[in-house]
DNA sequence: CTGTTAGCGCATTCAT
DNA sequence: ATGAATGCGCTAACAG
């Protein structure tokens, strides 16, 4: 691989001049510029971002830590971020923590060594070690969906409580009175928020909350499958279920089908996230749509704004709560008795 | 951020010694080692991989270019690769080319500047520019699913033709005679291979191929939805459809449901890929499973083997064709008339 | 308009 | 067992 020095020699100029024609950073005579450009093409010279980064203290690389990039919600979020980042000349290093704080810490360490310009973190666990590591790292950072105790950083999420509320209220308005909820892991704040919204909607409708109607699962299709099966075996099964994400809703619908429970005739199901497949599952899934693409763009913008100010005056901490919107499709309907 | 030099000064030793305690690369007295380690902890020193890379000419970073990381097939493949790479201390820079050769070229350029140690490429388009860029780049590389004319590199894919054949033969064995195929884009070799397998199975069963039964789509749920609708409106609709990927199969099943065509009673559907959601779609999807995780591991191993030999003797070019396996679930059954 | 030079942070060779 | 010195490839004062 050719180096700038070699290019300079062959062009009969200094590396300084070569550098400037590459970066358009100072006036260079047309003649010299052409000559240099010619040699660059001829030698297929490609500047080293590594060397440049060492000099500039900027890698134009962002670390993205998620629990699981195969989960369609994260996959779509990542894609939005990657897209926005590309437009701004940043690359993404993808890290799957699998909800393992140890693995997450190991990754963080590597990212810090690689001198990422910024970090987008959907935290797995929130042990003290993480807060410790993060606060001493002092890398520009934005937290998504999950806050980390003791870490001050921009934070973005959709309004989970509102989402849970709207989903449940929609079911109530359809005429349902026995409404169950399949929640995500109880130790995740977004899960709890969505449940809070669910309870709030129930309360407003004067529907007594039956603890048997709330089951905690794990945000996977399989988990949803099992949770629905359990709910459908209740003495008085629900006529509607709010699933805390689309994966569980889809798995749940599968369980309903196997139990000969028709959706939406016998059971209404509403999901959360609005992943791409929700539009084409059978039946098409009614769901609370999270603005994933907008989130991706906003996250990237916030992070880059913070990166731009590194060392400068402190930007005020931002906390963004995005709205979710109801997408009515075919998995919900008024209850049978109506 | 502390530097090695600062650590050295505070510990009263040379940077050389600090470097050696960090890398365990030569004997250091216990006393000095402890002192250095103490200062490192105290100053929260984190070595710079950037500087190290400049020196070593290795970034421990791999570029991964895919058409679309939200497609569950790629998402799961990426995860397998990312997993395997992590174990071997490599990170992944994720790039979405969106089937746009221009965007792909732009990304490639950046990856080359960042001096990635290797490239995993699921090529979008294969114009001459790409071959040109790639061959002069001389970065260790493995191609996945799509070959690039004029580029010699390791190549990995599943045996698409065999997969298409097995899927179709399975439908034949179930008793179907009118079997349609929803293919991926005609300009993609894997699409063509799967179709070839489909045709082969038809031929073996002495079933005349009806061109109306082969429709080309785009590997998306929406595309599958439209393709199925078209097929179901045929004067003599098929009793079974082989969809070239799960996304299209799932979208197609949605179309069938809306046309009051029951799966599998009225229509058998078999997909391809075996994405995670296939197990929990309604009905559970019968499909040809691609060994995504194994592919991810193999890809990573091949690439790292090649990276290790950089500059050394040439490793023979490898061409790996992995087997797909039939996963029988609930979207297929004998035809009604049986 | 162009060149010289120093230094980014580290690994490593050569001394001692 | 340790240190001094060099250079990886580049950018950016500074000088002319």
XYZ file of C-alpha atoms (C1' of nucleotides) in Angstrom:
708
model
C 0.000 0.000 0.000
C 1.419 3.293 -1.075
C 2.011 6.004 1.501
C 1.728 9.717 1.231
C 5.472 10.014 1.333
C 5.839 7.834 -1.717
C 3.232 9.831 -3.543
C 5.054 13.017 -2.639
C 8.385 11.720 -3.876
C 7.006 10.507 -7.167
C 5.227 13.786 -7.695
C 8.303 15.731 -6.724
C 6.569 17.678 -3.982
C 6.393 17.587 -0.205
C 4.007 15.432 1.784
C 2.552 18.634 3.027
C 1.408 19.531 -0.462
C 0.016 16.082 -1.046
C -1.901 16.313 2.184
C -3.348 19.633 1.151
C -4.512 18.514 -2.235
C -6.186 15.529 -0.647
C -7.969 17.575 1.948
C -8.457 20.762 -0.038
C -7.023 22.553 2.873
C -4.950 25.195 1.205
C -4.295 26.631 -2.203
C -2.312 24.443 -4.564
C -1.475 25.401 -8.118
C -3.557 23.629 -10.705
C -0.477 22.155 -12.263
C 0.874 20.600 -9.076
C -2.568 19.463 -8.021
C -3.061 17.595 -11.276
C 0.315 15.980 -11.020
C -0.328 14.824 -7.481
C -3.779 13.552 -8.330
C -2.281 11.667 -11.232
C 0.251 9.906 -9.035
C -2.421 9.118 -6.484
C -4.554 7.429 -9.121
C -1.559 5.696 -10.623
C -0.324 4.290 -7.346
C -3.860 3.625 -6.084
C -2.942 5.427 -2.966
C -5.530 5.360 -0.209
C -4.934 7.636 2.771
C -4.707 5.957 6.141
C -7.515 6.924 8.461
C -5.512 5.286 11.220
C -2.679 7.738 10.923
C -5.089 10.601 10.471
C -6.971 9.581 13.589
C -3.814 9.459 15.631
C -3.090 12.991 14.592
C -6.607 14.387 14.811
C -7.879 12.507 17.786
C -11.044 11.628 15.866
C -11.892 8.257 14.416
C -15.234 9.024 12.824
C -16.385 5.802 14.343
C -19.276 5.263 16.699
C -19.805 2.303 18.968
C -23.274 0.823 19.088
C -24.058 -1.545 21.910
C -27.323 -3.442 21.888
C -28.583 -6.511 23.700
C -29.311 -8.379 20.496
C -29.092 -7.070 16.961
C -31.292 -9.848 15.570
C -34.298 -8.568 17.408
C -36.123 -6.718 14.630
C -36.723 -3.690 16.806
C -33.015 -3.228 17.388
C -32.181 -4.272 13.858
C -34.375 -1.532 12.474
C -33.085 0.987 14.968
C -29.515 0.114 14.094
C -30.259 0.525 10.455
C -31.697 3.973 11.037
C -28.637 4.978 12.992
C -26.243 3.475 10.519
C -27.996 5.351 7.752
C -27.871 8.684 9.479
C -24.281 8.109 10.507
C -23.206 7.306 6.973
C -24.582 10.604 5.737
C -22.440 12.349 8.304
C -19.377 10.253 7.486
C -19.414 8.097 10.544
C -19.165 4.336 10.766
C -20.743 2.018 13.272
C -19.027 -0.724 15.204
C -21.733 -3.169 16.184
C -21.664 -4.907 19.551
C -24.067 -7.508 20.897
C -24.009 -7.698 24.656
C -26.673 -10.402 24.968
C -27.808 -8.912 28.257
C -24.500 -9.950 29.727
C -22.897 -7.149 31.742
C -19.539 -8.890 31.583
C -19.548 -9.132 27.837
C -20.770 -5.588 27.667
C -17.900 -4.389 29.810
C -15.409 -6.249 27.660
C -16.823 -4.614 24.562
C -16.806 -1.196 26.127
C -13.185 -1.598 26.940
C -12.330 -2.437 23.353
C -14.412 0.417 22.026
C -12.616 2.799 24.332
C -9.267 1.481 23.178
C -10.357 1.986 19.608
C -11.094 5.557 20.548
C -14.619 5.699 19.246
C -15.851 9.256 18.954
C -19.133 8.379 20.564
C -21.215 5.621 22.037
C -24.820 4.629 21.600
C -25.815 2.373 24.412
C -28.828 0.214 25.017
C -27.556 -1.022 28.326
C -27.550 -4.642 29.382
C -27.825 -4.680 33.122
C -26.717 -1.667 35.044
C -24.275 -2.808 37.647
C -22.067 -0.343 39.415
C -19.107 -1.415 37.289
C -20.847 -0.074 34.220
C -21.538 3.315 35.729
C -17.958 3.417 36.946
C -16.511 2.483 33.590
C -18.753 4.848 31.721
C -18.242 7.889 33.859
C -14.474 7.654 33.819
C -14.556 7.031 30.092
C -16.023 10.425 29.394
C -16.839 9.505 25.831
C -19.759 11.337 24.249
C -22.693 9.068 24.700
C -26.392 8.666 24.287
C -28.455 6.174 26.181
C -31.389 4.527 24.473
C -34.382 2.921 26.163
C -32.529 2.052 29.315
C -31.040 4.525 31.719
C -27.983 3.711 33.748
C -27.966 4.756 37.359
C -25.177 7.147 38.073
C -24.490 8.013 34.475
C -25.381 11.407 33.151
C -25.964 11.312 29.440
C -28.514 12.177 26.816
C -31.366 9.753 26.966
C -33.849 8.802 24.294
C -36.804 6.521 24.347
C -40.358 6.423 23.187
C -43.030 7.141 25.720
C -43.605 3.582 26.825
C -46.178 4.433 29.419
C -48.190 6.434 26.945
C -47.840 3.610 24.454
C -49.073 1.026 26.918
C -51.901 3.319 27.851
C -52.994 3.994 24.279
C -52.812 0.336 23.343
C -54.954 -0.694 26.263
C -57.365 2.176 25.891
C -57.886 1.165 22.287
C -58.809 -2.321 23.443
C -61.183 -0.853 26.007
C -62.807 1.332 23.368
C -63.330 -1.727 21.252
C -65.476 -3.010 24.090
C -63.099 -5.396 25.824
C -63.262 -5.708 29.582
C -61.059 -8.694 30.212
C -57.726 -7.503 28.933
C -54.485 -9.257 29.677
C -50.950 -8.026 29.321
C -47.854 -9.934 28.334
C -45.029 -7.812 29.585
C -41.320 -7.872 28.911
C -38.815 -8.671 31.672
C -39.835 -7.063 34.932
C -36.401 -5.630 35.519
C -36.494 -3.461 32.413
C -37.891 0.017 32.862
C -39.582 0.115 29.449
C -41.450 -3.052 30.410
C -42.579 -1.501 33.635
C -43.626 1.699 31.933
C -45.762 -0.107 29.420
C -47.407 -2.046 32.201
C -48.026 1.196 34.061
C -49.821 2.542 31.005
C -51.836 -0.643 30.785
C -52.886 -0.348 34.416
C -53.728 3.295 34.010
C -56.056 2.575 31.095
C -57.725 -0.173 33.079
C -58.214 2.129 36.005
C -59.730 4.845 33.856
C -62.204 2.326 32.494
C -63.068 1.086 35.948
C -61.846 -2.360 35.138
C -60.489 -4.208 38.126
C -56.972 -5.471 37.563
C -56.652 -9.222 37.837
C -53.045 -10.210 38.622
C -53.560 -13.411 36.687
C -53.901 -11.260 33.603
C -50.380 -9.899 33.817
C -47.627 -12.277 32.819
C -44.001 -11.409 32.442
C -42.058 -12.820 29.567
C -38.834 -12.105 27.711
C -39.554 -10.217 24.473
C -39.070 -13.329 22.289
C -41.617 -15.104 20.087
C -41.204 -18.225 22.115
C -41.814 -16.353 25.329
C -44.922 -14.818 23.835
C -46.108 -18.210 22.721
C -45.852 -19.614 26.218
C -47.344 -16.578 27.873
C -50.400 -16.599 25.623
C -50.913 -20.288 26.154
C -50.923 -19.716 29.865
C -53.410 -16.862 29.586
C -55.737 -18.811 27.321
C -55.932 -21.592 29.871
C -57.265 -19.263 32.527
C -60.720 -20.147 33.892
C -61.928 -16.919 32.372
C -59.578 -16.261 29.518
C -59.028 -12.708 28.306
C -60.774 -11.463 25.178
C -57.875 -9.160 24.396
C -54.154 -9.147 25.046
C -51.684 -6.319 24.957
C -48.295 -7.802 24.142
C -45.355 -5.640 25.057
C -43.639 -6.184 21.726
C -44.495 -7.537 18.304
C -42.330 -10.623 18.598
C -44.332 -11.813 21.585
C -47.600 -10.835 19.909
C -46.740 -12.902 16.864
C -45.649 -15.857 18.963
C -48.809 -15.448 20.967
C -51.013 -15.491 17.905
C -49.379 -18.751 16.979
C -50.325 -20.147 20.379
C -53.873 -18.901 19.951
C -54.162 -20.599 16.580
C -52.983 -23.871 18.050
C -55.554 -23.513 20.817
C -58.250 -22.967 18.168
C -58.723 -19.448 19.375
C -59.319 -17.181 16.400
C -57.711 -13.757 16.147
C -59.395 -11.301 16.122
C -62.808 -12.990 16.390
C -62.194 -14.704 19.719
C -59.180 -12.771 20.836
C -57.832 -9.343 20.036
C -54.083 -8.871 20.069
C -52.140 -5.657 19.984
C -48.381 -5.524 19.813
C -45.703 -2.912 20.327
C -42.850 -1.698 18.079
C -44.347 -2.091 14.624
C -41.531 -4.138 13.180
C -41.547 -4.574 9.419
C -43.083 -8.012 9.580
C -46.058 -6.821 11.610
C -47.681 -5.578 8.408
C -47.610 -9.009 6.881
C -48.083 -11.420 9.721
C -51.330 -13.355 9.740
C -53.494 -11.617 10.658
C -51.790 -8.288 10.063
C -50.820 -7.068 13.469
C -52.330 -4.060 15.160
C -49.558 -2.435 17.126
C -48.105 0.651 18.761
C -45.559 1.990 16.363
C -42.272 3.249 17.704
C -40.714 5.844 15.412
C -37.576 3.813 14.916
C -36.251 5.663 11.956
C -36.822 9.046 13.550
C -35.221 7.755 16.723
C -32.201 6.615 14.784
C -31.799 10.008 13.226
C -32.330 11.878 16.459
C -29.928 9.664 18.343
C -27.277 10.237 15.739
C -27.819 13.962 15.712
C -27.656 14.278 19.466
C -24.521 12.221 19.608
C -22.788 14.133 16.867
C -23.736 17.438 18.422
C -22.093 16.263 21.588
C -19.056 15.007 19.751
C -18.692 18.356 18.023
C -18.597 20.104 21.368
C -16.079 17.812 22.946
C -13.887 19.909 25.170
C -16.081 22.907 24.586
C -18.858 24.245 26.768
C -21.140 21.610 28.153
C -24.323 21.037 26.244
C -27.349 20.710 28.472
C -28.420 17.132 29.031
C -31.208 16.130 26.721
C -34.046 13.820 27.467
C -36.235 12.954 24.538
C -39.512 11.139 24.867
C -40.971 10.273 21.486
C -44.579 9.524 20.806
C -45.800 6.164 19.671
C -48.769 5.880 17.355
C -51.473 3.309 17.080
C -51.486 1.352 13.840
C -54.795 -0.407 13.408
C -54.595 -3.575 11.420
C -56.415 -6.860 11.605
C -55.537 -8.500 14.879
C -58.029 -6.494 16.890
C -61.825 -6.303 16.847
C -64.734 -5.826 19.226
C -65.281 -8.793 21.545
C -67.590 -11.618 20.490
C -70.390 -10.669 22.845
C -70.764 -7.256 21.258
C -7.012 10.710 28.519
C -3.732 9.539 29.945
C -0.976 8.385 27.641
C 1.625 5.728 28.077
C 4.252 8.379 28.444
C 2.466 9.916 31.392
C 2.085 6.556 33.015
C 5.768 5.910 32.516
C 6.756 9.207 34.080
C 4.543 8.783 37.105
C 5.844 5.269 37.604
C 9.401 6.413 37.155
C 10.094 3.965 34.343
C 10.413 4.114 30.581
C 7.509 3.812 28.164
C 9.195 0.710 26.971
C 8.672 -0.938 30.305
C 5.065 0.187 30.510
C 4.450 -1.240 27.080
C 5.925 -4.529 28.130
C 3.889 -4.871 31.273
C 0.745 -4.128 29.320
C 1.470 -6.680 26.650
C 3.328 -9.221 28.758
C 5.993 -9.136 26.181
C 9.124 -9.382 28.235
C 10.211 -9.986 31.766
C 9.503 -7.189 34.205
C 10.338 -7.367 37.888
C 7.336 -7.950 40.087
C 7.981 -4.736 41.928
C 8.060 -2.546 38.844
C 5.107 -4.348 37.310
C 2.985 -3.689 40.388
C 3.944 -0.070 40.423
C 3.090 0.384 36.785
C -0.190 -1.458 37.131
C -1.008 0.764 40.079
C -0.445 3.934 38.091
C -2.454 2.558 35.206
C -5.409 1.918 37.456
C -4.998 5.212 39.188
C -4.847 7.249 35.997
C -7.458 5.093 34.293
C -5.118 4.754 31.424
C -6.531 3.003 28.385
C -4.059 2.103 25.629
C -4.781 3.570 22.227
C -5.615 0.973 19.630
C -5.221 3.699 17.061
C -1.567 4.223 17.820
C -1.048 0.514 18.149
C -2.640 -0.075 14.772
C -0.443 2.472 13.124
C 2.561 0.657 14.433
C 1.361 -2.888 13.877
C -0.518 -2.444 10.671
C -3.462 -4.344 12.136
C -6.721 -2.869 13.287
C -8.500 -5.984 14.504
C -11.499 -4.654 12.680
C -13.497 -6.339 9.970
C -15.783 -4.666 7.493
C -19.137 -6.295 6.872
C -21.075 -5.167 3.833
C -24.624 -6.374 3.374
C -27.526 -5.198 1.262
C -29.797 -4.699 4.241
C -29.097 -5.576 7.826
C -32.767 -5.488 8.801
C -33.543 -8.488 6.666
C -33.675 -11.222 9.314
C -31.520 -13.536 7.239
C -28.702 -11.040 7.138
C -29.385 -9.924 10.676
C -28.920 -13.459 11.939
C -25.879 -13.997 9.763
C -24.325 -10.791 11.024
C -24.943 -11.828 14.557
C -23.208 -15.150 13.994
C -20.239 -13.385 12.500
C -20.113 -10.734 15.142
C -20.189 -13.448 17.772
C -17.380 -15.443 16.269
C -15.352 -12.299 15.652
C -15.680 -11.169 19.233
C -14.248 -14.432 20.470
C -11.229 -13.833 18.290
C -10.911 -10.207 19.365
C -12.195 -8.632 16.197
C -14.840 -5.978 15.811
C -17.307 -5.488 13.014
C -18.012 -2.300 11.151
C -21.480 -2.671 9.725
C -22.328 -1.285 6.294
C -25.688 -1.319 4.533
C -25.339 -0.931 0.798
C -29.066 -1.125 0.014
C -28.285 -2.782 -3.286
C -26.750 0.453 -4.414
C -23.357 -0.063 -6.057
C -22.512 3.596 -5.605
C -23.155 3.541 -1.897
C -21.301 0.284 -1.674
C -18.279 1.764 -3.394
C -18.321 4.747 -1.062
C -18.388 2.440 1.926
C -15.628 0.288 0.574
C -13.457 3.308 0.178
C -13.987 4.310 3.780
C -13.340 0.796 5.013
C -10.109 0.696 3.085
C -9.068 4.019 4.542
C -9.830 2.686 7.979
C -7.507 -0.166 7.162
C -9.849 -2.981 8.025
C -8.007 -6.267 8.364
C -10.598 -8.075 6.310
C -13.837 -7.731 4.455
C -16.979 -9.823 4.405
C -18.960 -8.926 1.376
C -22.481 -9.751 0.294
C -22.183 -7.790 -2.903
C -24.774 -5.350 -4.135
C -24.511 -5.327 -7.881
C -21.296 -6.360 -9.484
C -20.284 -3.649 -11.849
C -16.778 -3.510 -13.214
C -15.939 -0.694 -10.799
C -16.421 -3.055 -7.896
C -14.141 -5.719 -9.286
C -11.595 -3.039 -10.052
C -11.774 -1.505 -6.607
C -11.667 -4.861 -4.896
C -8.778 -6.347 -6.799
C -6.536 -3.349 -6.299
C -7.503 -3.210 -2.673
C -5.977 -6.575 -1.946
C -7.627 -6.785 1.444
C -8.329 -10.269 2.760
C -11.889 -10.980 1.835
C -14.633 -13.515 1.769
C -17.609 -13.304 -0.485
C -20.966 -14.533 0.759
C -23.919 -15.620 -1.364
C -22.958 -13.497 -4.324
C -19.850 -13.877 -6.381
C -18.232 -10.925 -8.062
C -17.002 -11.412 -11.589
C -13.305 -10.850 -11.834
C -12.659 -11.095 -8.122
C -10.849 -14.068 -6.732
C -11.746 -14.654 -3.133
C -13.062 -17.284 -0.796
C -16.715 -17.821 -1.414
C -19.376 -19.203 0.889
C -23.006 -19.927 0.320
C -25.531 -22.578 1.030
C -26.405 -24.922 -1.774
C -29.299 -22.957 -3.149
C -30.006 -25.291 -5.990
C -30.131 -28.254 -3.671
C -32.329 -26.264 -1.330
C -34.756 -25.346 -4.087
C -34.757 -28.926 -5.214
C -35.408 -30.392 -1.793
C -38.153 -27.908 -1.046
C -39.948 -28.656 -4.271
C -39.429 -32.389 -4.049
C -40.963 -32.292 -0.613
C -44.059 -30.646 -2.062
C -44.143 -33.236 -4.807
C -43.908 -36.051 -2.297
C -46.789 -34.520 -0.426
C -48.796 -35.124 -3.590
C -48.809 -31.689 -5.159
C -48.680 -31.370 -8.922
C -49.391 -27.730 -9.429
C -46.503 -26.088 -7.673
C -45.611 -22.441 -8.083
C -42.427 -20.642 -7.219
C -41.974 -17.109 -5.953
C -38.389 -16.320 -6.723
C -36.100 -13.542 -5.593
C -34.749 -10.997 -8.049
C -33.798 -12.637 -11.326
C -30.406 -10.972 -11.392
C -29.245 -12.648 -8.202
C -27.499 -15.950 -8.615
C -28.944 -17.495 -5.440
C -32.412 -16.753 -6.808
C -31.575 -18.427 -10.067
C -30.061 -21.423 -8.317
C -33.133 -21.978 -6.192
C -35.292 -21.774 -9.274
C -33.032 -24.263 -11.002
C -33.577 -26.671 -8.135
C -37.293 -26.097 -8.346
C -37.304 -26.868 -12.062
C -35.172 -29.925 -11.548
C -37.599 -31.370 -9.013
C -40.492 -30.671 -11.358
C -38.717 -32.424 -14.186
C -37.937 -35.457 -12.076
C -41.598 -35.715 -11.181
C -42.658 -35.357 -14.783
C -44.541 -32.198 -14.030
C -44.671 -29.797 -16.926
C -43.406 -26.367 -15.997
C -45.967 -23.636 -16.453
C -44.245 -20.240 -16.828
C -47.223 -18.607 -15.141
C -46.229 -20.470 -12.008
C -42.895 -18.708 -11.704
C -43.015 -15.143 -10.509
C -40.054 -13.017 -9.624
C -40.205 -10.805 -6.605
C -37.819 -8.964 -4.304
C -37.281 -10.932 -1.097
C -39.563 -8.641 0.947
C -42.826 -9.504 2.706
C -44.640 -7.001 0.581
C -43.228 -8.503 -2.579
C -44.284 -11.948 -1.413
C -47.746 -10.655 -0.629
C -48.189 -9.337 -4.160
C -46.669 -12.371 -5.816
C -48.955 -14.769 -3.965
C -51.978 -12.699 -4.776
C -51.089 -12.865 -8.419
C -50.612 -16.611 -8.288
C -53.866 -17.210 -6.452
C -55.764 -15.370 -9.160
C -54.550 -17.746 -11.828
C -57.291 -19.679 -13.669
C -55.865 -22.799 -12.146
C -54.177 -21.638 -8.956
C -51.317 -23.637 -7.483
C -51.911 -25.965 -4.554
C -48.406 -25.358 -3.283
C -45.910 -22.534 -3.451
C -42.181 -22.550 -2.884
C -41.182 -19.086 -1.740
C -37.550 -18.275 -2.148
C -37.266 -16.805 1.329
C -39.257 -16.749 4.547
C -40.128 -13.089 4.363
C -41.941 -13.630 1.064
C -43.542 -16.818 2.375
C -44.921 -14.985 5.382
C -46.148 -12.079 3.273
C -47.656 -14.608 0.906
C -49.510 -16.413 3.651
C -50.998 -13.083 4.615
C -52.218 -12.668 1.035
C -53.654 -16.174 1.081
C -55.544 -15.464 4.280
C -57.037 -12.341 2.798
C -58.110 -14.336 -0.237
C -59.772 -16.857 2.062
C -57.283 -19.478 1.016
C -56.353 -21.591 3.991
C -52.784 -22.662 4.655
C -52.046 -25.547 4.599
C -55.498 -26.970 3.809
C -55.950 -25.192 0.491
C -52.409 -24.143 -0.123
C -49.062 -25.464 1.039
C -46.277 -22.955 1.513
C -42.618 -23.624 2.025
C -40.088 -20.894 2.683
C -36.320 -20.593 2.664
C -33.850 -19.386 5.323
C -35.555 -20.446 8.532
C -35.442 -17.074 10.200
C -36.245 -17.010 13.887
C -39.810 -15.877 13.343
C -40.589 -18.780 11.014
C -41.104 -21.007 14.053
C -43.834 -18.766 15.375
C -45.590 -17.383 12.363
C -49.145 -18.532 11.825
C -49.133 -21.242 10.743
C -45.622 -22.191 11.741
C -43.629 -22.075 8.558
C -42.153 -25.116 6.870
C -38.883 -23.992 5.372
C -35.419 -24.840 4.110
C -33.061 -23.951 6.900
C -29.819 -22.241 6.049
C -27.145 -22.903 8.666
C -26.696 -19.225 9.416
C -24.807 -19.619 12.611
C -22.432 -22.170 11.158
C -21.981 -19.960 8.144
C -21.117 -17.041 10.367
C -18.500 -19.057 12.145
C -17.038 -20.514 8.986
C -16.910 -17.136 7.290
C -15.075 -15.669 10.218
C -12.625 -18.526 10.383
C -11.826 -18.405 6.691
C -11.327 -14.694 6.824
C -9.089 -14.793 9.854
C -7.034 -17.593 8.374
C -6.454 -15.416 5.358
C -5.650 -12.406 7.485
C -3.107 -14.425 9.412
C -1.349 -15.332 6.205
C -1.228 -11.845 4.796
C 2.035 -11.459 2.961
C 2.800 -15.111 3.443
C 2.240 -17.960 1.051
C -1.061 -17.886 -0.737
C -3.770 -19.995 0.760
C -5.728 -21.936 -1.834
C -9.033 -20.339 -2.713
C -11.876 -21.923 -0.823
C -15.353 -22.474 -2.011
C -17.784 -23.711 0.575
C -21.224 -24.963 -0.240
C -23.243 -25.673 2.869
C -26.228 -27.916 3.045
C -29.692 -26.697 3.809
C -32.120 -28.856 5.718
C -35.834 -29.221 5.511
C -37.709 -28.122 8.597
C -41.242 -29.461 8.513
C -43.743 -27.336 10.315
C -47.355 -26.496 9.708
C -47.610 -24.585 6.481
C -47.475 -27.662 4.289
C -49.800 -30.633 3.845
C -51.039 -32.996 1.153
C -53.323 -31.323 -1.381
C -57.081 -31.282 -0.754
C -57.898 -33.853 -3.398
C -55.755 -36.487 -1.723
C 2.271 28.924 -3.541
C 5.310 25.363 -1.320
C 8.556 22.997 1.949
C 10.469 21.703 6.698
C 9.523 19.948 10.916
C 7.445 18.225 14.982
C 4.609 15.097 17.137
C 0.100 12.201 17.709
C 0.819 7.109 21.073
C 2.714 3.132 20.707
C 5.996 -1.245 19.786
C 10.431 -2.618 19.167
C 15.380 -2.836 18.176
C 19.467 -2.055 20.115
C 22.113 -0.883 24.039
C 23.415 -1.375 28.673
C 15.936 -6.300 33.967
C 15.459 -1.753 31.915
C 15.997 2.474 28.853
C 16.817 5.337 24.594
C 15.706 6.019 20.228
C 13.257 5.270 15.931
C 9.390 5.262 12.946
C 4.440 3.791 11.680
C 1.496 7.806 8.140
C -0.357 11.769 8.616
C -1.607 17.067 9.741
C -0.470 21.558 10.780
C 2.242 25.115 12.575
C 5.882 27.812 10.926
C 8.971 29.571 7.530
C 10.029 31.144 3.253
